[in-house]
Amino acid sequence: MSGGAAEPPPAATLRHWEREQARLRAGVVEEDTEAWQNDAGFAGLERVGGVDLSYIKGDDASACASLVVLSYPALEVLYEDCRMVAVSAPYVAGFLAFREVPFLAEAVQRLQQEEPKLKPQVLLVDGNGLLHPRGFGVACHLGVLTDLPCIGVAKNLLQVDGLIRDELHREQIRSLQREGDAFPLTGTSGRLLGMVLRSSSSSSKPLYVSVGHRVCLGTAVRLVRSCCRYRIPEPIRQADIRSREYIRKQLCSPLEVTSSGPERKKEAEPDDESDTRRNCRASLH
């Protein structure tokens, strides 16, 4: 997920957001709540969801909200919902959920109304959960609002509670030699905030996994690892690919091209559509 540059909100809005985070934070469940979570092979888990927001090229207010549901363990797409949305809340570090989660929660609600049999049993979220300045990142926020088990999966370290990307951290990352290797992220407060996971043998870049809601950290790490064909777990990867493809189709329609400019940087995977998107956009100018 990405945020855009915008005028900062009034101090009163920030205070309201902090109070709302504290109120919702009280509802976070940091333990496993489902029978499938207690099975070594996740027997009973059949549907895993992934969510993502991709922004239109050069336009911080226009984005595509994407929800996908994949079968488990085959990881085949069963359902996808991509919608263009108008993002009005500004990006503020630590408050990304107020900018993006409403659209993702609406996508989950549509799924529950239209295809209830495809409701995911767990959601993987491109962002952090408890690994957050106030212990309530986007994965926690979405989890509490939807009451679904949620897991935060971030590509970069959020430097909170004394966690920093220093030489010691880099050395610990280098020690992750095999797929599935991991080490804990413990803040100076002594609180275990997440795990650093090497999710793929083909990439030395780790993932930062944290609890969102209704799942314990150990289960979260095992599930994320089991969902990875590449570095990024397949539910999030498919949500990202499909949201960017949806935007590409919008931009390829002359009636719907509204802006141009540098695209939000997204991590490319082996079969993404980056070259196609560039060619399509180039033809518009």
CSV table of C-alpha atoms in Angstrom, one decimal:
chain,number,residue,atom,x,y,z
A,1,MET,CA,0.0,0.0,0.0
A,2,SER,CA,1.1,3.5,-0.6
A,3,GLY,CA,0.3,7.0,0.7
A,4,GLY,CA,0.3,10.3,-1.2
A,5,ALA,CA,1.5,13.8,-0.4
A,6,ALA,CA,-1.3,16.1,0.7
A,7,GLU,CA,-2.0,18.9,3.2
A,8,PRO,CA,-1.7,17.6,6.7
A,9,PRO,CA,-5.0,17.2,8.6
A,10,PRO,CA,-5.9,19.6,11.5
A,11,ALA,CA,-4.6,18.7,14.9
A,12,ALA,CA,-8.2,18.0,16.0
A,13,THR,CA,-8.4,15.3,13.3
A,14,LEU,CA,-5.2,13.7,14.5
A,15,ARG,CA,-6.5,13.7,18.1
A,16,HIS,CA,-9.7,12.1,16.9
A,17,TRP,CA,-7.8,9.4,14.9
A,18,GLU,CA,-5.7,8.6,18.0
A,19,ARG,CA,-8.8,8.2,20.1
A,20,GLU,CA,-10.4,6.0,17.5
A,21,GLN,CA,-7.3,3.8,17.3
A,22,ALA,CA,-7.2,3.5,21.1
A,23,ARG,CA,-10.9,2.5,21.1
A,24,LEU,CA,-10.6,-0.1,18.4
A,25,ARG,CA,-7.3,-1.4,19.8
A,26,ALA,CA,-9.2,-2.7,22.8
A,27,GLY,CA,-10.9,-5.1,20.4
A,28,VAL,CA,-7.8,-6.8,19.0
A,29,VAL,CA,-7.5,-10.5,19.8
A,30,GLU,CA,-3.9,-11.6,19.6
A,31,GLU,CA,-4.6,-15.4,19.9
A,32,ASP,CA,-5.8,-18.1,17.5
A,33,THR,CA,-9.6,-18.3,17.5
A,34,GLU,CA,-10.2,-20.9,14.7
A,35,ALA,CA,-9.8,-24.7,14.7
A,36,TRP,CA,-7.8,-24.7,11.5
A,37,GLN,CA,-5.2,-22.5,13.1
A,38,ASN,CA,-4.3,-25.2,15.6
A,39,ASP,CA,-3.7,-27.8,12.9
A,40,ALA,CA,-0.1,-28.3,11.7
A,41,GLY,CA,-1.3,-28.4,8.1
A,42,PHE,CA,-4.1,-25.9,8.5
A,43,ALA,CA,-6.7,-28.6,7.9
A,44,GLY,CA,-10.1,-26.8,7.4
A,45,LEU,CA,-8.6,-23.7,5.8
A,46,GLU,CA,-10.0,-23.4,2.3
A,47,ARG,CA,-10.1,-19.7,1.5
A,48,VAL,CA,-7.4,-17.0,2.1
A,49,GLY,CA,-8.0,-13.4,1.2
A,50,GLY,CA,-5.6,-10.6,0.2
A,51,VAL,CA,-6.2,-6.8,-0.1
A,52,ASP,CA,-4.3,-3.9,-1.7
A,53,LEU,CA,-4.7,-0.3,-2.8
A,54,SER,CA,-2.9,0.9,-5.9
A,55,TYR,CA,-2.9,4.5,-6.9
A,56,ILE,CA,-3.5,6.0,-10.3
A,57,LYS,CA,-0.4,7.4,-11.9
A,58,GLY,CA,0.3,10.9,-10.7
A,59,ASP,CA,-3.0,11.1,-8.8
A,60,ASP,CA,-3.0,10.6,-5.0
A,61,ALA,CA,-6.7,10.9,-4.8
A,62,SER,CA,-7.6,8.1,-7.3
A,63,ALA,CA,-6.9,4.5,-6.4
A,64,CYS,CA,-8.0,0.9,-7.1
A,65,ALA,CA,-9.1,-1.1,-4.0
A,66,SER,CA,-8.6,-4.8,-4.6
A,67,LEU,CA,-9.8,-7.8,-2.7
A,68,VAL,CA,-9.0,-11.3,-3.9
A,69,VAL,CA,-9.9,-14.7,-2.4
A,70,LEU,CA,-7.7,-17.7,-3.1
A,71,SER,CA,-8.2,-21.4,-2.5
A,72,TYR,CA,-6.0,-23.0,0.0
A,73,PRO,CA,-3.6,-24.7,-0.3
A,74,ALA,CA,-3.8,-24.6,-4.2
A,75,LEU,CA,-3.7,-20.7,-4.1
A,76,GLU,CA,-6.0,-20.4,-7.1
A,77,VAL,CA,-8.1,-17.2,-7.5
A,78,LEU,CA,-11.7,-17.8,-6.6
A,79,TYR,CA,-12.9,-14.2,-6.4
A,80,GLU,CA,-11.7,-10.7,-7.2
A,81,ASP,CA,-13.2,-7.3,-6.6
A,82,CYS,CA,-11.4,-4.2,-8.1
A,83,ARG,CA,-13.1,-0.8,-7.7
A,84,MET,CA,-11.9,2.7,-8.4
A,85,VAL,CA,-12.2,4.8,-5.3
A,86,ALA,CA,-11.7,8.5,-4.4
A,87,VAL,CA,-9.3,8.8,-1.6
A,88,SER,CA,-9.9,11.9,0.5
A,89,ALA,CA,-8.0,11.4,3.7
A,90,PRO,CA,-4.4,12.6,3.6
A,91,TYR,CA,-1.5,10.2,4.2
A,92,VAL,CA,-0.1,10.6,7.7
A,93,ALA,CA,2.5,8.2,9.1
A,94,GLY,CA,0.9,6.0,11.6
A,95,PHE,CA,-2.6,6.7,10.4
A,96,LEU,CA,-2.6,5.0,7.0
A,97,ALA,CA,-5.7,3.0,8.0
A,98,PHE,CA,-7.9,6.1,8.0
A,99,ARG,CA,-6.9,6.7,4.4
A,100,GLU,CA,-7.3,3.1,3.0
A,101,VAL,CA,-9.1,0.7,5.3
A,102,PRO,CA,-12.7,2.0,4.7
A,103,PHE,CA,-12.5,1.0,1.0
A,104,LEU,CA,-11.1,-2.4,1.9
A,105,ALA,CA,-13.7,-3.0,4.6
A,106,GLU,CA,-16.4,-2.1,2.0
A,107,ALA,CA,-14.9,-4.7,-0.4
A,108,VAL,CA,-15.2,-7.4,2.3
A,109,GLN,CA,-18.8,-6.3,3.0
A,110,ARG,CA,-19.7,-6.6,-0.7
A,111,LEU,CA,-18.2,-10.1,-0.8
A,112,GLN,CA,-20.2,-11.1,2.3
A,113,GLN,CA,-23.4,-9.8,0.7
A,114,GLU,CA,-22.9,-11.1,-2.9
A,115,GLU,CA,-20.8,-14.3,-2.5
A,116,PRO,CA,-21.1,-15.3,1.2
A,117,LYS,CA,-19.8,-18.8,0.4
A,118,LEU,CA,-16.5,-17.3,-0.7
A,119,LYS,CA,-15.9,-15.3,2.5
A,120,PRO,CA,-12.2,-15.6,3.4
A,121,GLN,CA,-11.3,-17.4,6.6
A,122,VAL,CA,-8.2,-15.1,7.0
A,123,LEU,CA,-7.0,-11.9,5.3
A,124,LEU,CA,-3.4,-11.1,4.5
A,125,VAL,CA,-2.8,-7.3,4.5
A,126,ASP,CA,-0.1,-5.3,2.8
A,127,GLY,CA,1.0,-3.5,5.9
A,128,ASN,CA,1.6,-3.8,9.6
A,129,GLY,CA,-0.5,-5.0,12.5
A,130,LEU,CA,0.8,-4.7,16.1
A,131,LEU,CA,4.1,-3.5,14.6
A,132,HIS,CA,3.0,0.1,14.8
A,133,PRO,CA,3.6,3.2,17.0
A,134,ARG,CA,0.4,2.7,18.8
A,135,GLY,CA,0.1,-1.1,18.3
A,136,PHE,CA,-2.7,-0.7,15.8
A,137,GLY,CA,-1.7,-0.8,12.2
A,138,VAL,CA,-3.8,-1.4,9.1
A,139,ALA,CA,-4.1,-5.2,9.6
A,140,CYS,CA,-5.4,-4.7,13.1
A,141,HIS,CA,-7.8,-2.0,12.0
A,142,LEU,CA,-9.2,-4.0,9.1
A,143,GLY,CA,-9.4,-7.1,11.3
A,144,VAL,CA,-11.4,-5.4,14.0
A,145,LEU,CA,-13.8,-3.8,11.6
A,146,THR,CA,-14.5,-7.0,9.6
A,147,ASP,CA,-14.0,-9.4,12.6
A,148,LEU,CA,-11.9,-11.6,10.3
A,149,PRO,CA,-8.5,-13.1,11.3
A,150,CYS,CA,-5.9,-10.7,9.8
A,151,ILE,CA,-2.2,-10.8,9.3
A,152,GLY,CA,0.1,-7.9,8.6
A,153,VAL,CA,2.8,-8.5,5.9
A,154,ALA,CA,5.1,-5.6,5.3
A,155,LYS,CA,8.1,-5.3,2.9
A,156,ASN,CA,10.0,-2.8,5.0
A,157,LEU,CA,10.8,-2.4,8.7
A,158,LEU,CA,8.7,0.2,10.5
A,159,GLN,CA,11.1,1.7,13.0
A,160,VAL,CA,9.1,1.8,16.2
A,161,ASP,CA,9.9,1.0,19.9
A,162,GLY,CA,13.6,1.2,19.3
A,163,LEU,CA,13.6,-1.1,16.2
A,164,ILE,CA,16.0,0.3,13.7
A,165,ARG,CA,17.5,-0.9,10.4
A,166,ASP,CA,21.1,-0.8,11.7
A,167,GLU,CA,24.1,-3.0,11.0
A,168,LEU,CA,22.9,-5.6,13.6
A,169,HIS,CA,19.5,-5.8,11.9
A,170,ARG,CA,21.1,-6.2,8.5
A,171,GLU,CA,23.4,-8.9,9.9
A,172,GLN,CA,20.4,-10.8,11.3
A,173,ILE,CA,18.8,-10.6,7.8
A,174,ARG,CA,21.9,-12.0,6.2
A,175,SER,CA,21.7,-14.9,8.7
A,176,LEU,CA,18.4,-16.0,7.1
A,177,GLN,CA,19.9,-18.5,4.8
A,178,ARG,CA,17.0,-20.8,4.0
A,179,GLU,CA,13.3,-20.3,3.1
A,180,GLY,CA,11.3,-20.2,6.3
A,181,ASP,CA,14.2,-18.9,8.5
A,182,ALA,CA,13.0,-16.1,10.8
A,183,PHE,CA,13.9,-14.1,13.8
A,184,PRO,CA,11.8,-12.1,16.3
A,185,LEU,CA,11.4,-8.3,16.4
A,186,THR,CA,11.4,-7.3,20.1
A,187,GLY,CA,11.2,-3.6,20.9
A,188,THR,CA,13.1,-1.8,23.7
A,189,SER,CA,9.9,-2.2,25.7
A,190,GLY,CA,10.4,-5.9,25.7
A,191,ARG,CA,7.3,-6.5,23.7
A,192,LEU,CA,7.4,-9.0,20.8
A,193,LEU,CA,6.1,-7.0,17.8
A,194,GLY,CA,6.6,-9.3,14.9
A,195,MET,CA,8.9,-11.7,13.0
A,196,VAL,CA,11.3,-11.2,10.2
A,197,LEU,CA,10.8,-14.0,7.7
A,198,ARG,CA,12.7,-15.1,4.6
A,199,SER,CA,9.8,-16.3,2.6
A,200,SER,CA,11.5,-17.4,-0.6
A,201,SER,CA,14.8,-19.0,-1.4
A,202,SER,CA,15.0,-16.8,-4.5
A,203,SER,CA,14.9,-13.5,-2.6
A,204,SER,CA,17.2,-12.5,0.3
A,205,LYS,CA,14.8,-9.6,1.1
A,206,PRO,CA,12.6,-10.6,4.1
A,207,LEU,CA,9.1,-9.9,5.1
A,208,TYR,CA,8.0,-8.3,8.3
A,209,VAL,CA,5.0,-10.3,9.7
A,210,SER,CA,2.9,-9.1,12.6
A,211,VAL,CA,-0.4,-10.0,14.2
A,212,GLY,CA,-3.5,-8.2,13.0
A,213,HIS,CA,-6.5,-9.8,14.7
A,214,ARG,CA,-7.6,-13.3,15.8
A,215,VAL,CA,-4.3,-15.0,15.1
A,216,CYS,CA,-1.1,-15.6,17.1
A,217,LEU,CA,2.3,-14.6,15.7
A,218,GLY,CA,3.5,-18.2,15.2
A,219,THR,CA,0.4,-19.1,13.2
A,220,ALA,CA,0.7,-15.9,11.2
A,221,VAL,CA,4.3,-16.7,10.2
A,222,ARG,CA,3.5,-20.3,9.3
A,223,LEU,CA,0.6,-19.3,7.1
A,224,VAL,CA,2.4,-16.5,5.3
A,225,ARG,CA,5.3,-18.9,4.5
A,226,SER,CA,2.8,-21.5,3.2
A,227,CYS,CA,1.2,-18.8,0.9
A,228,CYS,CA,4.5,-17.8,-0.8
A,229,ARG,CA,5.4,-18.9,-4.3
A,230,TYR,CA,7.6,-15.8,-4.6
A,231,ARG,CA,8.7,-13.3,-1.9
A,232,ILE,CA,5.3,-11.8,-1.5
A,233,PRO,CA,2.5,-14.1,-0.3
A,234,GLU,CA,0.2,-15.0,-3.2
A,235,PRO,CA,-3.0,-13.4,-1.9
A,236,ILE,CA,-1.4,-10.0,-1.5
A,237,ARG,CA,0.6,-10.4,-4.7
A,238,GLN,CA,-2.6,-11.2,-6.7
A,239,ALA,CA,-4.5,-8.3,-5.2
A,240,ASP,CA,-1.6,-6.0,-6.2
A,241,ILE,CA,-1.3,-7.4,-9.7
A,242,ARG,CA,-5.0,-7.2,-10.3
A,243,SER,CA,-5.4,-3.7,-8.9
A,244,ARG,CA,-2.6,-2.4,-11.1
A,245,GLU,CA,-4.0,-4.2,-14.2
A,246,TYR,CA,-7.4,-2.7,-13.5
A,247,ILE,CA,-5.8,0.8,-13.4
A,248,ARG,CA,-4.0,0.0,-16.6
A,249,LYS,CA,-7.3,-0.8,-18.3
A,250,GLN,CA,-8.7,2.5,-17.0
A,251,LEU,CA,-5.7,4.5,-18.3
A,252,CYS,CA,-6.0,2.7,-21.7
A,253,SER,CA,-9.5,4.1,-22.1
A,254,PRO,CA,-9.1,7.8,-23.4
A,255,LEU,CA,-12.3,8.8,-21.7
A,256,GLU,CA,-10.9,7.8,-18.3
A,257,VAL,CA,-7.4,9.2,-18.4
A,258,THR,CA,-7.2,12.0,-16.0
A,259,SER,CA,-3.6,12.4,-15.0
A,260,SER,CA,0.0,11.4,-15.7
A,261,GLY,CA,3.1,11.4,-13.6
A,262,PRO,CA,5.4,9.1,-11.6
A,263,GLU,CA,3.6,5.9,-10.6
A,264,ARG,CA,3.6,4.7,-7.0
A,265,LYS,CA,6.5,2.3,-6.7
A,266,LYS,CA,5.4,-1.3,-6.4
A,267,GLU,CA,7.5,-4.4,-6.1
A,268,ALA,CA,7.7,-6.3,-9.4
A,269,GLU,CA,7.2,-10.0,-9.5
A,270,PRO,CA,8.1,-12.4,-12.3
A,271,ASP,CA,4.8,-12.2,-14.1
A,272,ASP,CA,3.5,-8.7,-13.4
A,273,GLU,CA,2.4,-6.3,-16.1
A,274,SER,CA,4.9,-3.5,-15.7
A,275,ASP,CA,6.2,-3.5,-19.3
A,276,THR,CA,2.6,-3.7,-20.6
A,277,ARG,CA,1.6,-0.8,-18.4
A,278,ARG,CA,4.5,1.4,-19.5
A,279,ASN,CA,3.7,0.7,-23.2
A,280,CYS,CA,0.1,1.5,-22.7
A,281,ARG,CA,0.8,4.8,-20.9
A,282,ALA,CA,3.4,5.8,-23.4
A,283,SER,CA,0.8,5.5,-26.2
A,284,LEU,CA,-1.4,8.0,-24.5
A,285,HIS,CA,1.0,10.9,-24.8
